């Protein structure tokens, strides 16, 4: 992630230098493609003290390509905008635990987490300098994250696949540079977080686990301007 951030800063530096080449008006609609690295942090809480009685976090990274559509309105050097985007994740993170009682292994647990989808709807406000646009963004996000908790020797005390699709908040920063009148490139960082979903297991008198999602995204994008 540090190397990726240094690369992004290099892009910003080069594009900032190119920005003096000409002036651009950011008003209008746009459509874009983007891709980057997402750090998914699913936070598991054992609400019923069934297994560990606390919170487990096993963050991992996944490639996250997506599409975006939006529009801008420029007034002087200030640019206001609205953007909707959707991205797909591919990586399933698998974590294994073993439970010991007085030094004797009792059973194993296999936990999986996967961020399959994340869509956002965000407002943007920025400052334009010729062909460069520096902006802040905030809005709502809708994830689809799949989770399992399988106890090998105690299947009823397991959590089969369940999903967290609760709305959350998104905030971020970005830089965009026009390439002529019809195209632009951008670099953007977003942070998403939502409230936990509470899930019972399959027992007659179930225990409950809750999971919330935190996602940090660093990505590059290419926009077509209309």
Coordinates of C-alpha atoms in Angstrom, one line a residue:
X1 CA 0.0 0.0 0.0
X2 CA 2.9 2.4 0.8
X3 CA 4.4 1.8 -2.7
X4 CA 1.0 2.4 -4.3
X5 CA 0.6 5.7 -2.4
X6 CA 4.0 6.9 -3.5
X7 CA 3.0 6.1 -7.1
X8 CA -0.2 8.1 -6.7
X9 CA 1.8 11.1 -5.3
X10 CA 4.0 10.9 -8.3
X11 CA 1.0 11.0 -10.7
X12 CA -0.4 14.0 -8.8
X13 CA 3.0 15.8 -9.1
X14 CA 3.3 15.2 -12.8
X15 CA -0.3 16.1 -13.5
X16 CA 0.0 19.3 -11.4
X17 CA 2.8 20.4 -13.6
X18 CA 0.8 19.6 -16.8
X19 CA -2.1 21.7 -15.4
X20 CA -0.5 25.0 -16.5
X21 CA -0.8 23.9 -20.2
X22 CA -4.4 25.2 -20.5
X23 CA -7.7 26.0 -19.0
X24 CA -10.7 23.7 -18.7
X25 CA -14.3 24.0 -17.7
X26 CA -15.4 21.1 -15.5
X27 CA -19.2 21.6 -16.0
X28 CA -21.0 18.7 -17.6
X29 CA -21.6 14.9 -17.4
X30 CA -18.9 12.2 -17.4
X31 CA -18.6 8.5 -17.4
X32 CA -15.5 6.6 -16.2
X33 CA -13.7 3.4 -15.4
X34 CA -11.5 3.0 -12.3
X35 CA -9.5 0.3 -10.5
X36 CA -7.4 0.1 -7.4
X37 CA -6.6 -1.6 -4.2
X38 CA -9.1 -2.0 -1.4
X39 CA -8.3 -2.9 2.2
X40 CA -11.3 -4.7 3.7
X41 CA -11.5 -4.8 7.5
X42 CA -14.4 -7.0 8.7
X43 CA -14.9 -6.7 12.5
X44 CA -16.4 -9.7 14.1
X45 CA -17.9 -9.4 17.6
X46 CA -19.0 -12.4 19.7
X47 CA -22.1 -10.8 21.3
X48 CA -23.1 -14.0 23.2
X49 CA -19.6 -15.1 24.4
X50 CA -20.0 -18.3 22.5
X51 CA -16.4 -18.7 21.5
X52 CA -14.0 -15.8 22.2
X53 CA -16.2 -13.0 23.8
X54 CA -14.5 -10.1 22.0
X55 CA -13.7 -8.7 18.6
X56 CA -11.7 -10.3 15.8
X57 CA -10.3 -8.3 12.9
X58 CA -8.5 -9.9 10.0
X59 CA -8.0 -7.2 7.3
X60 CA -6.9 -8.1 3.8
X61 CA -6.5 -6.5 0.4
X62 CA -8.4 -7.1 -2.8
X63 CA -8.4 -5.7 -6.3
X64 CA -11.5 -3.5 -6.9
X65 CA -12.4 -2.4 -10.5
X66 CA -15.5 -0.4 -11.1
X67 CA -17.4 2.2 -13.1
X68 CA -18.6 5.7 -12.3
X69 CA -21.0 8.3 -13.7
X70 CA -21.6 11.9 -12.5
X71 CA -21.8 15.5 -13.3
X72 CA -20.1 18.8 -12.3
X73 CA -21.1 22.4 -12.1
X74 CA -18.3 25.0 -12.1
X75 CA -18.7 28.5 -10.6
X76 CA -15.5 30.4 -10.9
X77 CA -12.8 28.2 -9.3
X78 CA -15.3 26.2 -7.3
X79 CA -16.7 22.9 -8.7
X80 CA -19.7 21.1 -7.2
X81 CA -20.6 17.6 -8.4
X82 CA -22.5 14.4 -7.8
X83 CA -21.1 10.9 -8.5
X84 CA -22.4 7.3 -8.4
X85 CA -20.1 4.4 -8.7
X86 CA -20.0 0.6 -8.3
X87 CA -17.1 -1.8 -7.9
X88 CA -16.6 -5.5 -7.7
X89 CA -14.2 -7.4 -5.4
X90 CA -12.8 -10.9 -6.0
X91 CA -10.7 -12.0 -3.0
X92 CA -12.1 -14.3 -0.3
X93 CA -10.0 -14.1 2.9
X94 CA -9.8 -17.4 4.8
X95 CA -8.7 -17.5 8.5
X96 CA -8.4 -20.6 10.6
X97 CA -8.5 -20.8 14.4
X98 CA -8.0 -23.7 16.8
X99 CA -9.6 -24.0 20.3
X100 CA -7.6 -25.6 23.1
X101 CA -8.8 -26.7 26.5
X102 CA -6.1 -27.4 29.0
X103 CA -3.6 -27.9 26.2
X104 CA -5.9 -30.3 24.3
X105 CA -7.3 -29.3 20.9
X106 CA -11.1 -29.3 20.9
X107 CA -12.1 -28.1 17.5
X108 CA -11.1 -25.9 14.6
X109 CA -12.9 -22.9 13.1
X110 CA -12.7 -21.7 9.5
X111 CA -13.8 -18.0 9.0
X112 CA -14.2 -16.5 5.6
X113 CA -14.8 -12.8 4.5
X114 CA -15.4 -11.4 1.1
X115 CA -16.2 -7.9 -0.1
X116 CA -18.1 -8.8 -3.3
X117 CA -19.6 -5.4 -4.2
X118 CA -19.5 -1.7 -3.1
X119 CA -21.6 1.1 -4.6
X120 CA -21.5 4.7 -3.5
X121 CA -23.5 7.9 -4.1
X122 CA -21.4 11.0 -3.2
X123 CA -21.4 14.7 -3.4
X124 CA -18.1 16.4 -4.5
X125 CA -16.8 19.9 -3.9
X126 CA -13.5 21.0 -5.3
X127 CA -11.1 23.8 -6.4
X128 CA -10.1 24.0 -10.0
X129 CA -6.8 25.4 -11.2
X130 CA -6.7 25.4 -15.0
X131 CA -6.9 21.7 -15.9
X132 CA -6.4 20.4 -12.4
X133 CA -9.2 19.7 -9.9
X134 CA -8.6 19.0 -6.2
X135 CA -11.8 17.8 -4.4
X136 CA -13.4 16.4 -1.3
X137 CA -16.2 13.9 -1.4
X138 CA -18.8 12.4 1.0
X139 CA -22.0 10.4 0.8
X140 CA -23.5 7.0 1.3
X141 CA -22.2 3.5 0.4
X142 CA -24.0 0.1 0.0
X143 CA -21.8 -3.0 0.3
X144 CA -22.4 -6.7 -0.2
X145 CA -20.0 -8.6 2.1
X146 CA -20.2 -12.3 2.6
X147 CA -19.1 -14.0 5.9
X148 CA -19.0 -17.6 7.3
X149 CA -17.9 -19.1 10.6
X150 CA -17.7 -22.9 10.5
X151 CA -16.8 -25.0 13.5
X152 CA -15.5 -28.3 12.1
X153 CA -16.6 -30.5 15.0
X154 CA -19.7 -28.5 16.1
X155 CA -21.6 -27.7 12.9
X156 CA -24.8 -26.5 14.7
X157 CA -22.7 -23.9 16.5
X158 CA -21.6 -22.5 13.2
X159 CA -22.6 -19.5 11.0
X160 CA -23.3 -20.5 7.4
X161 CA -22.9 -17.8 4.8
X162 CA -24.6 -14.5 5.7
X163 CA -24.3 -11.0 4.2
X164 CA -23.8 -7.5 5.4
X165 CA -25.6 -5.1 3.1
X166 CA -26.2 -2.2 5.5
X167 CA -25.8 1.4 4.3
X168 CA -22.8 3.2 5.5
X169 CA -20.9 6.5 5.2
X170 CA -18.2 7.3 2.6
X171 CA -15.6 10.2 2.8
X172 CA -12.6 10.8 0.6
X173 CA -10.2 13.1 -1.3
X174 CA -9.2 13.2 -4.9
X175 CA -7.3 14.9 -7.7
X176 CA -8.4 15.0 -11.3
X177 CA -6.6 16.3 -14.4
X178 CA -8.1 17.0 -17.8
X179 CA -6.5 15.6 -20.9
X180 CA -7.9 18.0 -23.5
X181 CA -11.6 18.6 -23.8
X182 CA -13.0 15.1 -23.7
X183 CA -10.9 13.0 -21.2
X184 CA -9.6 13.2 -17.7
X185 CA -7.6 11.0 -15.3
X186 CA -8.0 10.9 -11.5
X187 CA -6.6 9.5 -8.3
X188 CA -8.8 9.0 -5.3
X189 CA -8.9 7.7 -1.8
X190 CA -12.2 6.7 -0.2
X191 CA -13.0 5.4 3.3
X192 CA -16.3 3.5 3.9
X193 CA -17.7 2.2 7.2
X194 CA -21.2 0.9 8.2
X195 CA -23.1 -0.5 11.2
X196 CA -22.9 -4.2 12.1
X197 CA -25.3 -6.9 11.0
X198 CA -26.3 -9.2 13.8
X199 CA -26.6 -12.9 12.9
X200 CA -27.8 -15.9 14.9
X201 CA -26.4 -19.4 14.4
X202 CA -28.4 -22.5 13.7
X203 CA -28.8 -23.8 17.2
X204 CA -32.3 -24.1 18.9
X205 CA -31.1 -21.5 21.4
X206 CA -28.8 -19.5 19.1
X207 CA -25.7 -17.5 19.9
X208 CA -25.2 -14.2 18.0
X209 CA -22.3 -12.8 16.1
X210 CA -22.1 -9.3 14.6
X211 CA -19.9 -8.0 11.8
X212 CA -19.3 -4.5 10.5
X213 CA -17.3 -3.4 7.5
X214 CA -14.6 -0.9 7.0
X215 CA -13.0 -0.4 3.6
X216 CA -10.2 1.9 2.5
X217 CA -9.8 2.3 -1.3
X218 CA -7.0 3.8 -3.3
X219 CA -7.7 3.9 -7.0
X220 CA -6.9 5.5 -10.4
X221 CA -9.7 6.4 -12.9
X222 CA -10.2 7.5 -16.5
X223 CA -13.2 9.6 -17.4
X224 CA -14.9 10.5 -20.6
X225 CA -16.3 14.1 -20.5
X226 CA -19.5 15.2 -22.2

